């Protein structure tokens, strides 16, 4: 479903993006923490759980709104979705 | 929780070219007092962590220079 001109559910769109952003931030924090605490099993387990959750979130987003990344890091629907609106600076 | 802002008083000389700033503030965030971060510290929820800028309440540092400066008669 291609988001033509605001014909898609914006509220859900932004909610998904914000949750993805929050999970990514936590993953950054945990990653930096684990660099200096390589033996912290709980943190590693949390990191792996969040990584899995992040993938499912990203897949859900991409199924609805098109690719998050390009050059083979995301799938595209038909027709080509990468250069469709909204662009990152429009979001 | 002790405020993370400290105050110092710059020297005011008779030949200062500009109006003096009598009180200046600087921040002392928590990481200055934690040599090595212990494991299993309590965490914020993801959305909270994103908003506050850190995953751990122990490391949260409310940086608000305007309020501090006003408070510090800057």
PDB file of C-alpha atoms in Angstrom:
ATOM      1  CA  UNK A   1       0.000   0.000   0.000  1.00  0.00           C
ATOM      2  CA  UNK A   2       1.784   3.131  -1.110  1.00  0.00           C
ATOM      3  CA  UNK A   3       1.270   6.275   1.001  1.00  0.00           C
ATOM      4  CA  UNK A   4       0.206   8.605  -1.826  1.00  0.00           C
ATOM      5  CA  UNK A   5      -0.808  11.952  -0.419  1.00  0.00           C
ATOM      6  CA  UNK A   6      -1.680  11.510   3.230  1.00  0.00           C
ATOM      7  CA  UNK A   7      -4.100   8.781   2.206  1.00  0.00           C
ATOM      8  CA  UNK A   8      -2.483   6.407   4.690  1.00  0.00           C
ATOM      9  CA  UNK A   9      -2.980   6.133   8.438  1.00  0.00           C
ATOM     10  CA  UNK A  10      -0.535   8.829   9.637  1.00  0.00           C
ATOM     11  CA  UNK A  11      -1.191   8.153  13.278  1.00  0.00           C
ATOM     12  CA  UNK A  12      -0.106   4.539  12.990  1.00  0.00           C
ATOM     13  CA  UNK A  13       2.785   5.526  10.713  1.00  0.00           C
ATOM     14  CA  UNK A  14       4.295   7.885  13.273  1.00  0.00           C
ATOM     15  CA  UNK A  15       3.556   5.571  16.194  1.00  0.00           C
ATOM     16  CA  UNK A  16       5.464   2.741  14.481  1.00  0.00           C
ATOM     17  CA  UNK A  17       8.363   5.026  13.619  1.00  0.00           C
ATOM     18  CA  UNK A  18       8.606   6.347  17.162  1.00  0.00           C
ATOM     19  CA  UNK A  19       8.590   2.885  18.675  1.00  0.00           C
ATOM     20  CA  UNK A  20      11.269   1.792  16.200  1.00  0.00           C
ATOM     21  CA  UNK A  21      13.320   4.862  17.139  1.00  0.00           C
ATOM     22  CA  UNK A  22      12.967   4.078  20.852  1.00  0.00           C
ATOM     23  CA  UNK A  23      14.040   0.454  20.384  1.00  0.00           C
ATOM     24  CA  UNK A  24      16.989   1.568  18.274  1.00  0.00           C
ATOM     25  CA  UNK A  25      18.066   3.994  20.980  1.00  0.00           C
ATOM     26  CA  UNK A  26      17.942   1.306  23.661  1.00  0.00           C
ATOM     27  CA  UNK A  27      19.954  -0.977  21.370  1.00  0.00           C
ATOM     28  CA  UNK A  28      22.592   1.734  20.950  1.00  0.00           C
ATOM     29  CA  UNK A  29      22.819   2.177  24.716  1.00  0.00           C
ATOM     30  CA  UNK A  30      23.055  -1.559  25.332  1.00  0.00           C
ATOM     31  CA  UNK A  31      25.609  -1.977  22.564  1.00  0.00           C
ATOM     32  CA  UNK A  32      27.871   0.695  24.065  1.00  0.00           C
ATOM     33  CA  UNK A  33      27.334  -0.774  27.545  1.00  0.00           C
ATOM     34  CA  UNK A  34      28.225  -4.270  26.336  1.00  0.00           C
ATOM     35  CA  UNK A  35      31.429  -2.995  24.727  1.00  0.00           C
ATOM     36  CA  UNK A  36      32.744  -2.458  28.248  1.00  0.00           C
ATOM     37  CA  UNK A  37      30.778  -5.220  29.979  1.00  0.00           C
ATOM     38  CA  UNK A  38      31.216  -8.231  27.713  1.00  0.00           C
ATOM     39  CA  UNK A  39      30.276 -10.748  30.382  1.00  0.00           C
ATOM     40  CA  UNK A  40      26.946  -9.228  31.423  1.00  0.00           C
ATOM     41  CA  UNK A  41      24.624 -12.085  30.440  1.00  0.00           C
ATOM     42  CA  UNK A  42      21.413 -10.258  31.299  1.00  0.00           C
ATOM     43  CA  UNK A  43      22.323  -7.344  29.107  1.00  0.00           C
ATOM     44  CA  UNK A  44      23.242  -9.646  26.239  1.00  0.00           C
ATOM     45  CA  UNK A  45      19.923 -11.469  26.570  1.00  0.00           C
ATOM     46  CA  UNK A  46      18.046  -8.164  26.607  1.00  0.00           C
ATOM     47  CA  UNK A  47      20.044  -7.007  23.607  1.00  0.00           C
ATOM     48  CA  UNK A  48      19.145 -10.104  21.612  1.00  0.00           C
ATOM     49  CA  UNK A  49      15.480  -9.884  22.567  1.00  0.00           C
ATOM     50  CA  UNK A  50      15.353  -6.237  21.526  1.00  0.00           C
ATOM     51  CA  UNK A  51      17.184  -6.996  18.271  1.00  0.00           C
ATOM     52  CA  UNK A  52      14.546  -9.570  17.425  1.00  0.00           C
ATOM     53  CA  UNK A  53      11.784  -7.128  18.349  1.00  0.00           C
ATOM     54  CA  UNK A  54      13.449  -4.430  16.249  1.00  0.00           C
ATOM     55  CA  UNK A  55      13.470  -6.707  13.191  1.00  0.00           C
ATOM     56  CA  UNK A  56       9.802  -7.592  13.586  1.00  0.00           C
ATOM     57  CA  UNK A  57       8.924  -3.914  13.982  1.00  0.00           C
ATOM     58  CA  UNK A  58      10.937  -2.931  10.923  1.00  0.00           C
ATOM     59  CA  UNK A  59       9.358  -5.716   8.882  1.00  0.00           C
ATOM     60  CA  UNK A  60       5.889  -4.649   9.974  1.00  0.00           C
ATOM     61  CA  UNK A  61       6.676  -1.051   8.968  1.00  0.00           C
ATOM     62  CA  UNK A  62       8.131  -2.050   5.606  1.00  0.00           C
ATOM     63  CA  UNK A  63       5.170  -4.266   4.807  1.00  0.00           C
ATOM     64  CA  UNK A  64       2.893  -1.287   5.264  1.00  0.00           C
ATOM     65  CA  UNK A  65       4.930   1.705   4.175  1.00  0.00           C
ATOM     66  CA  UNK A  66       7.781   0.543   2.003  1.00  0.00           C
ATOM     67  CA  UNK A  67      11.540   0.213   2.493  1.00  0.00           C
ATOM     68  CA  UNK A  68      13.391   1.806   5.395  1.00  0.00           C
ATOM     69  CA  UNK A  69      16.775   1.342   3.793  1.00  0.00           C
ATOM     70  CA  UNK A  70      18.027   0.808   0.286  1.00  0.00           C
ATOM     71  CA  UNK A  71      20.804  -0.949  -1.615  1.00  0.00           C
ATOM     72  CA  UNK A  72      19.483  -4.369  -0.690  1.00  0.00           C
ATOM     73  CA  UNK A  73      18.807  -3.795   2.996  1.00  0.00           C
ATOM     74  CA  UNK A  74      15.028  -3.638   2.452  1.00  0.00           C
ATOM     75  CA  UNK A  75      12.564  -5.143   0.038  1.00  0.00           C
ATOM     76  CA  UNK A  76      10.462  -3.052  -2.301  1.00  0.00           C
ATOM     77  CA  UNK A  77       6.940  -3.499  -3.547  1.00  0.00           C
ATOM     78  CA  UNK A  78       5.742  -2.826  -7.069  1.00  0.00           C
ATOM     79  CA  UNK A  79       6.244  -0.215  -8.472  1.00  0.00           C
ATOM     80  CA  UNK A  80       9.619   0.801  -7.022  1.00  0.00           C
ATOM     81  CA  UNK A  81       8.987   2.375  -3.626  1.00  0.00           C
ATOM     82  CA  UNK A  82      12.347   3.799  -2.648  1.00  0.00           C
ATOM     83  CA  UNK A  83      11.843   7.246  -4.152  1.00  0.00           C
ATOM     84  CA  UNK A  84       8.258   7.676  -3.021  1.00  0.00           C
ATOM     85  CA  UNK A  85       7.012  10.270  -0.556  1.00  0.00           C
ATOM     86  CA  UNK A  86       7.296  10.918   2.318  1.00  0.00           C
ATOM     87  CA  UNK A  87      11.037  11.403   2.221  1.00  0.00           C
ATOM     88  CA  UNK A  88      12.889  11.364   5.575  1.00  0.00           C
ATOM     89  CA  UNK A  89      12.975  15.145   5.816  1.00  0.00           C
ATOM     90  CA  UNK A  90       9.250  15.315   5.093  1.00  0.00           C
ATOM     91  CA  UNK A  91       8.349  12.914   7.872  1.00  0.00           C
TER      92      UNK A  91
ATOM     93  CA  UNK B   1      19.246  13.790  44.616  1.00  0.00           C
ATOM     94  CA  UNK B   2      21.774  16.568  44.823  1.00  0.00           C
ATOM     95  CA  UNK B   3      21.415  19.065  42.000  1.00  0.00           C
ATOM     96  CA  UNK B   4      23.914  18.507  39.204  1.00  0.00           C
ATOM     97  CA  UNK B   5      24.758  22.177  38.886  1.00  0.00           C
ATOM     98  CA  UNK B   6      27.611  23.927  40.667  1.00  0.00           C
ATOM     99  CA  UNK B   7      28.365  27.605  40.829  1.00  0.00           C
ATOM    100  CA  UNK B   8      31.543  29.688  40.679  1.00  0.00           C
ATOM    101  CA  UNK B   9      32.153  33.431  40.887  1.00  0.00           C
ATOM    102  CA  UNK B  10      34.497  34.880  38.224  1.00  0.00           C
ATOM    103  CA  UNK B  11      36.862  37.718  39.109  1.00  0.00           C
ATOM    104  CA  UNK B  12      35.361  41.124  38.251  1.00  0.00           C
ATOM    105  CA  UNK B  13      38.073  43.712  37.449  1.00  0.00           C
ATOM    106  CA  UNK B  14      37.865  47.492  37.109  1.00  0.00           C
ATOM    107  CA  UNK B  15      38.892  47.319  33.419  1.00  0.00           C
ATOM    108  CA  UNK B  16      36.448  44.657  32.249  1.00  0.00           C
ATOM    109  CA  UNK B  17      35.276  45.635  28.721  1.00  0.00           C
ATOM    110  CA  UNK B  18      31.809  44.132  29.193  1.00  0.00           C
ATOM    111  CA  UNK B  19      29.271  43.986  32.036  1.00  0.00           C
ATOM    112  CA  UNK B  20      30.562  41.286  34.437  1.00  0.00           C
ATOM    113  CA  UNK B  21      28.969  37.874  34.870  1.00  0.00           C
ATOM    114  CA  UNK B  22      29.163  37.553  38.627  1.00  0.00           C
ATOM    115  CA  UNK B  23      27.891  33.986  38.899  1.00  0.00           C
ATOM    116  CA  UNK B  24      28.664  31.180  36.470  1.00  0.00           C
ATOM    117  CA  UNK B  25      27.386  27.585  36.598  1.00  0.00           C
ATOM    118  CA  UNK B  26      28.791  24.220  35.472  1.00  0.00           C
ATOM    119  CA  UNK B  27      27.332  20.727  35.347  1.00  0.00           C
ATOM    120  CA  UNK B  28      28.489  17.690  37.346  1.00  0.00           C
ATOM    121  CA  UNK B  29      26.697  14.781  35.698  1.00  0.00           C
ATOM    122  CA  UNK B  30      26.499  11.437  37.510  1.00  0.00           C
ATOM    123  CA  UNK B  31      29.070   9.685  35.346  1.00  0.00           C
ATOM    124  CA  UNK B  32      31.741  11.756  37.101  1.00  0.00           C
ATOM    125  CA  UNK B  33      30.996   9.845  40.279  1.00  0.00           C
ATOM    126  CA  UNK B  34      30.654   6.354  38.836  1.00  0.00           C
ATOM    127  CA  UNK B  35      34.047   4.822  38.032  1.00  0.00           C
ATOM    128  CA  UNK B  36      32.704   1.628  36.443  1.00  0.00           C
ATOM    129  CA  UNK B  37      29.015   1.194  35.671  1.00  0.00           C
ATOM    130  CA  UNK B  38      27.658  -1.705  37.772  1.00  0.00           C
ATOM    131  CA  UNK B  39      25.556  -4.401  36.098  1.00  0.00           C
ATOM    132  CA  UNK B  40      21.771  -4.673  36.330  1.00  0.00           C
ATOM    133  CA  UNK B  41      21.054  -1.058  37.087  1.00  0.00           C
ATOM    134  CA  UNK B  42      17.333  -0.171  36.892  1.00  0.00           C
ATOM    135  CA  UNK B  43      16.295   0.975  33.416  1.00  0.00           C
ATOM    136  CA  UNK B  44      13.783   3.365  31.867  1.00  0.00           C
ATOM    137  CA  UNK B  45      11.200   2.090  29.374  1.00  0.00           C
ATOM    138  CA  UNK B  46      12.321   2.497  25.708  1.00  0.00           C
ATOM    139  CA  UNK B  47      10.125   5.548  25.046  1.00  0.00           C
ATOM    140  CA  UNK B  48      11.243   7.183  28.292  1.00  0.00           C
ATOM    141  CA  UNK B  49      14.887   6.378  27.564  1.00  0.00           C
ATOM    142  CA  UNK B  50      14.558   7.962  24.129  1.00  0.00           C
ATOM    143  CA  UNK B  51      13.075  11.116  25.629  1.00  0.00           C
ATOM    144  CA  UNK B  52      15.515  11.406  28.523  1.00  0.00           C
ATOM    145  CA  UNK B  53      18.607  10.493  26.551  1.00  0.00           C
ATOM    146  CA  UNK B  54      19.789   7.589  28.675  1.00  0.00           C
ATOM    147  CA  UNK B  55      18.669   4.065  29.452  1.00  0.00           C
ATOM    148  CA  UNK B  56      19.596   4.248  33.165  1.00  0.00           C
ATOM    149  CA  UNK B  57      18.048   6.671  35.710  1.00  0.00           C
ATOM    150  CA  UNK B  58      21.360   6.578  37.625  1.00  0.00           C
ATOM    151  CA  UNK B  59      23.038   8.329  34.675  1.00  0.00           C
ATOM    152  CA  UNK B  60      20.303  10.822  33.848  1.00  0.00           C
ATOM    153  CA  UNK B  61      21.556  14.399  33.730  1.00  0.00           C
ATOM    154  CA  UNK B  62      18.920  17.193  33.426  1.00  0.00           C
ATOM    155  CA  UNK B  63      20.844  19.830  31.514  1.00  0.00           C
ATOM    156  CA  UNK B  64      18.925  23.091  31.742  1.00  0.00           C
ATOM    157  CA  UNK B  65      21.441  25.985  31.509  1.00  0.00           C
ATOM    158  CA  UNK B  66      18.832  28.745  31.210  1.00  0.00           C
ATOM    159  CA  UNK B  67      17.092  27.788  34.454  1.00  0.00           C
ATOM    160  CA  UNK B  68      20.447  27.207  36.155  1.00  0.00           C
ATOM    161  CA  UNK B  69      21.759  30.542  34.971  1.00  0.00           C
ATOM    162  CA  UNK B  70      18.615  32.324  36.117  1.00  0.00           C
ATOM    163  CA  UNK B  71      18.800  30.447  39.424  1.00  0.00           C
ATOM    164  CA  UNK B  72      22.486  31.298  39.727  1.00  0.00           C
ATOM    165  CA  UNK B  73      21.960  35.067  39.272  1.00  0.00           C
ATOM    166  CA  UNK B  74      24.189  34.691  36.150  1.00  0.00           C
TER     167      UNK B  74
END
